[in-house]
Short mmCIF file of C-alpha atoms in Angstrom, two decimals:
data_model
loop_
_atom_site.label_atom_id
_atom_site.label_comp_id
_atom_site.label_asym_id
_atom_site.label_seq_id
_atom_site.Cartn_x
_atom_site.Cartn_y
_atom_site.Cartn_z
CA GLU A 1 -15.58 7.00 -21.39
CA PRO A 2 -14.01 3.53 -21.14
CA GLU A 3 -15.39 1.41 -18.37
CA VAL A 4 -14.92 -1.87 -16.57
CA THR A 5 -17.76 -4.26 -17.32
CA GLN A 6 -18.83 -7.20 -15.20
CA THR A 7 -21.08 -10.18 -15.72
CA PRO A 8 -23.35 -11.40 -14.35
CA SER A 9 -24.89 -8.50 -12.49
CA HIS A 10 -26.59 -10.91 -10.12
CA GLN A 11 -26.13 -14.63 -9.52
CA VAL A 12 -27.82 -16.97 -7.10
CA THR A 13 -26.00 -20.23 -6.41
CA GLN A 14 -26.33 -23.17 -4.07
CA MET A 15 -23.79 -23.68 -1.32
CA GLY A 16 -20.93 -25.84 -2.51
CA GLN A 17 -21.28 -24.90 -6.16
CA GLU A 18 -18.54 -23.26 -8.20
CA VAL A 19 -19.03 -19.73 -9.42
CA ILE A 20 -17.15 -17.74 -12.03
CA LEU A 21 -17.49 -13.99 -12.12
CA ARG A 22 -16.33 -12.29 -15.28
CA CYS A 23 -14.87 -8.90 -15.96
CA VAL A 24 -13.62 -6.98 -18.95
CA PRO A 25 -11.11 -4.38 -17.70
CA ILE A 26 -10.40 -1.15 -19.55
CA SER A 27 -8.46 -2.11 -22.64
CA ASN A 28 -5.10 -0.40 -22.07
CA HIS A 29 -4.95 -1.19 -18.36
CA LEU A 30 -2.32 -3.58 -17.04
CA TYR A 31 -3.34 -4.04 -13.40
CA PHE A 32 -6.47 -5.87 -12.38
CA TYR A 33 -8.19 -6.30 -9.05
CA TRP A 34 -11.08 -7.93 -7.27
CA TYR A 35 -12.78 -6.43 -4.24
CA ARG A 36 -15.86 -7.49 -2.36
CA GLN A 37 -18.44 -5.86 -0.13
CA ILE A 38 -20.53 -7.93 2.21
CA LEU A 39 -23.86 -6.22 2.87
CA GLY A 40 -23.43 -3.48 5.44
CA GLN A 41 -19.67 -3.85 5.63
CA LYS A 42 -16.63 -2.20 4.10
CA VAL A 43 -15.38 -2.73 0.58
CA GLU A 44 -12.45 -5.14 0.99
CA PHE A 45 -9.50 -5.88 -1.24
CA LEU A 46 -9.18 -9.47 -2.41
CA VAL A 47 -6.42 -9.69 -4.99
CA SER A 48 -4.35 -7.79 -7.52
CA PHE A 49 -3.05 -9.26 -10.77
CA TYR A 50 -0.33 -8.09 -13.09
CA ASN A 51 1.64 -9.69 -15.88
CA ASN A 52 -0.38 -12.89 -15.62
CA GLU A 53 0.26 -13.50 -11.99
CA ILE A 54 -1.06 -12.51 -8.60
CA SER A 55 0.91 -9.59 -7.23
CA GLU A 56 -0.87 -9.28 -3.90
CA LYS A 57 -3.70 -10.99 -2.08
CA SER A 58 -5.51 -10.48 1.19
CA GLU A 59 -6.23 -13.00 3.93
CA ILE A 60 -9.73 -13.38 2.50
CA PHE A 61 -8.33 -14.75 -0.76
CA ASP A 62 -7.81 -18.32 0.37
CA ASP A 63 -7.51 -21.55 -1.60
CA GLN A 64 -11.14 -21.53 -2.67
CA PHE A 65 -10.54 -18.40 -4.75
CA SER A 66 -8.61 -18.15 -7.98
CA VAL A 67 -8.19 -15.58 -10.71
CA GLU A 68 -7.35 -15.94 -14.34
CA ARG A 69 -6.90 -13.90 -17.46
CA PRO A 70 -7.90 -16.53 -20.00
CA ASP A 71 -7.50 -14.27 -23.03
CA GLY A 72 -6.53 -10.73 -23.87
CA SER A 73 -9.69 -9.13 -22.56
CA ASN A 74 -11.32 -11.12 -19.76
CA PHE A 75 -10.39 -11.35 -16.11
CA THR A 76 -12.22 -13.88 -13.99
CA LEU A 77 -12.72 -14.69 -10.32
CA LYS A 78 -13.55 -18.30 -9.51
CA ILE A 79 -14.95 -19.42 -6.19
CA ARG A 80 -14.51 -23.17 -6.06
CA SER A 81 -17.00 -24.25 -3.43
CA THR A 82 -19.21 -21.41 -2.33
CA LYS A 83 -20.19 -20.85 1.28
CA LEU A 84 -23.04 -18.79 2.67
CA GLU A 85 -20.56 -16.17 3.85
CA ASP A 86 -19.38 -15.63 0.27
CA SER A 87 -22.62 -13.76 -0.41
CA ALA A 88 -21.47 -10.27 -1.33
CA MET A 89 -21.08 -7.72 -4.08
CA TYR A 90 -17.88 -8.45 -5.99
CA PHE A 91 -16.21 -5.54 -7.76
CA CYS A 92 -13.69 -5.91 -10.53
CA ALA A 93 -11.31 -3.01 -11.07
CA SER A 94 -8.39 -2.04 -13.23
CA SER A 95 -5.71 0.60 -13.49
CA GLU A 96 -3.22 1.75 -16.05
CA SER A 97 -0.31 1.74 -13.66
CA ALA A 98 0.64 1.15 -10.06
CA VAL A 99 2.31 4.47 -9.39
CA ARG A 100 1.52 6.35 -6.25
CA GLY A 101 -1.98 7.78 -6.26
CA ASN A 102 -2.98 6.09 -9.51
CA THR A 103 -6.71 5.92 -10.24
CA ILE A 104 -8.40 2.56 -9.95
CA TYR A 105 -11.54 2.15 -12.08
CA PHE A 106 -14.31 -0.07 -10.76
CA GLY A 107 -17.05 -2.00 -12.48
CA GLU A 108 -20.67 -1.96 -11.38
CA GLY A 109 -20.29 -5.14 -9.41
CA SER A 110 -21.63 -8.68 -9.45
CA TRP A 111 -24.01 -9.48 -6.66
CA LEU A 112 -23.54 -13.08 -5.51
CA THR A 113 -26.14 -14.74 -3.32
CA VAL A 114 -25.30 -18.16 -1.90
CA VAL A 115 -28.29 -20.13 -0.63
CA GLY B 1 -2.31 -1.57 10.07
CA ASN B 2 -3.82 1.07 7.84
CA SER B 3 -7.46 2.00 8.37
CA VAL B 4 -10.09 4.56 7.42
CA THR B 5 -12.93 5.84 9.59
CA GLN B 6 -15.72 7.91 8.15
CA MET B 7 -18.84 9.31 9.68
CA GLU B 8 -21.81 7.03 9.87
CA GLY B 9 -24.81 7.82 7.78
CA PRO B 10 -27.30 8.21 6.52
CA VAL B 11 -27.05 11.96 5.99
CA THR B 12 -30.15 13.75 4.80
CA LEU B 13 -29.91 17.33 3.54
CA SER B 14 -32.07 19.79 1.71
CA GLU B 15 -31.00 21.00 -1.69
CA GLU B 16 -28.42 23.82 -1.55
CA ALA B 17 -27.31 22.86 1.97
CA PHE B 18 -23.64 22.60 2.92
CA LEU B 19 -22.20 19.12 3.09
CA THR B 20 -19.37 17.77 5.21
CA ILE B 21 -18.54 14.09 5.45
CA ASN B 22 -15.74 13.43 7.90
CA CYS B 23 -12.94 10.99 7.15
CA THR B 24 -9.91 10.22 9.27
CA TYR B 25 -7.21 7.68 8.65
CA THR B 26 -4.48 5.70 10.33
CA ALA B 27 -1.45 4.90 8.22
CA THR B 28 2.30 4.80 8.32
CA GLY B 29 4.21 7.12 6.05
CA TYR B 30 2.37 9.17 3.45
CA PRO B 31 -0.66 7.41 2.01
CA SER B 32 -2.65 8.63 -0.98
CA LEU B 33 -6.25 9.55 -0.15
CA PHE B 34 -9.38 9.16 -2.25
CA TRP B 35 -13.08 9.79 -2.24
CA TYR B 36 -15.18 7.40 -4.31
CA VAL B 37 -18.90 7.79 -4.99
CA GLN B 38 -21.47 5.13 -5.80
CA TYR B 39 -24.67 6.36 -7.41
CA PRO B 40 -27.71 4.07 -7.21
CA GLY B 41 -27.29 1.06 -9.48
CA GLU B 42 -23.75 1.99 -10.50
CA GLY B 43 -20.20 1.07 -9.59
CA LEU B 44 -17.64 2.96 -7.57
CA GLN B 45 -16.38 6.09 -9.31
CA LEU B 46 -13.40 8.16 -8.29
CA LEU B 47 -14.62 11.57 -7.14
CA LEU B 48 -11.31 13.16 -6.13
CA LYS B 49 -7.92 12.36 -4.70
CA ALA B 50 -4.84 13.84 -3.05
CA THR B 51 -1.40 12.32 -2.83
CA LYS B 52 0.50 14.56 -0.42
CA ALA B 53 -0.05 16.72 2.61
CA ASP B 54 -1.96 19.98 2.04
CA ASP B 55 -3.05 18.89 -1.44
CA LYS B 56 -6.66 19.71 -2.21
CA GLY B 57 -8.60 17.40 -4.46
CA SER B 58 -11.66 18.82 -6.18
CA ASN B 59 -14.28 17.71 -8.67
CA LYS B 60 -17.94 18.55 -9.42
CA GLY B 61 -17.99 21.15 -6.65
CA PHE B 62 -16.67 18.71 -4.04
CA GLU B 63 -13.39 19.36 -2.24
CA ALA B 64 -11.20 17.60 0.28
CA THR B 65 -7.86 18.65 1.73
CA TYR B 66 -5.19 16.18 2.85
CA ARG B 67 -4.42 17.18 6.43
CA LYS B 68 -1.43 15.30 7.75
CA GLU B 69 -1.53 16.96 11.16
CA THR B 70 -5.08 15.79 11.85
CA THR B 71 -4.89 12.66 9.62
CA SER B 72 -8.09 13.77 7.94
CA PHE B 73 -9.54 14.10 4.44
CA HIS B 74 -13.02 15.54 4.98
CA LEU B 75 -15.30 15.88 1.97
CA GLU B 76 -17.15 19.17 1.52
CA LYS B 77 -19.54 20.73 -0.93
CA GLY B 78 -20.99 24.18 -0.59
CA SER B 79 -24.39 23.54 -2.14
CA VAL B 80 -25.65 20.01 -2.69
CA GLN B 81 -28.10 18.95 -5.38
CA VAL B 82 -30.60 16.12 -5.53
CA SER B 83 -28.30 14.47 -8.07
CA ASP B 84 -25.58 14.21 -5.40
CA SER B 85 -27.60 11.55 -3.60
CA ALA B 86 -25.25 8.57 -3.43
CA VAL B 87 -22.97 6.62 -1.13
CA TYR B 88 -19.57 8.24 -0.55
CA PHE B 89 -16.49 6.20 0.35
CA CYS B 90 -13.23 7.50 1.74
CA ALA B 91 -10.21 5.34 0.91
CA LEU B 92 -6.44 5.24 1.13
CA SER B 93 -3.59 3.44 -0.53
CA GLY B 94 -0.46 2.85 1.44
CA ASP B 95 2.89 4.50 1.09
CA GLY B 96 4.65 1.62 -0.59
CA GLY B 97 4.15 -1.11 -3.14
CA SER B 98 0.49 -1.81 -2.43
CA GLN B 99 -1.01 0.93 -4.56
CA GLY B 100 -3.82 -1.31 -5.76
CA ASN B 101 -4.81 -2.34 -2.25
CA LEU B 102 -7.27 0.37 -1.34
CA ILE B 103 -8.47 0.53 2.26
CA PHE B 104 -12.05 1.79 2.37
CA GLY B 105 -14.22 3.37 4.98
CA LYS B 106 -17.70 2.00 5.54
CA GLY B 107 -19.37 4.53 3.28
CA THR B 108 -21.79 7.36 4.04
CA LYS B 109 -25.15 7.43 2.34
CA LEU B 110 -26.25 10.93 1.37
CA SER B 111 -29.84 11.75 0.49
CA VAL B 112 -30.64 15.22 -0.81
CA LYS B 113 -34.28 16.32 -0.73
CA PRO B 114 -35.67 18.97 -3.09
#
């Protein structure tokens, strides 16, 4: 079964450093997302991306975050200057469409630890 | 705004026991409702979903019915197995353009003992 793949699975970075998390969505999907889960808290929506632009973003997705689809297969999340509170599991996801009730497929997550 | 509340865990059951994980929601209009499961070391996987009132989603022996009158989407399974041990997340997507913006509950960790 096709799946969303994410790299790295775990990254430790120093506060203030830039981090890029990478994702390969399912190949025929057109909608891409990033979510995060801080330890012990809810999974939270960050951003959705369609047709090479952001279609929706949450309050969490401030100027230090950016997303990009640099080629036909990758989808990246960049955190410009990491803070301690950015430590979380980051999930990439994709879907074929945005119709009501459509299924969103998640990757296994990238665990980011900021020290 | 929209929100999801699910029962706190962890839940520990013996094999073949009956499982209920409660989930209630607050939303305007008619959201779509989902249960996702996360097995140890894996990502979130869709378990089942329902898109309108009285719909029943089912998969792998799990069921949940969309109850508009009680704003609930409780997950049930008649006889759990050790392999069902995982974290279960209730989620909704709003009745509008934000279909990719899933609102999740906190998750309920289920442990099934042989």
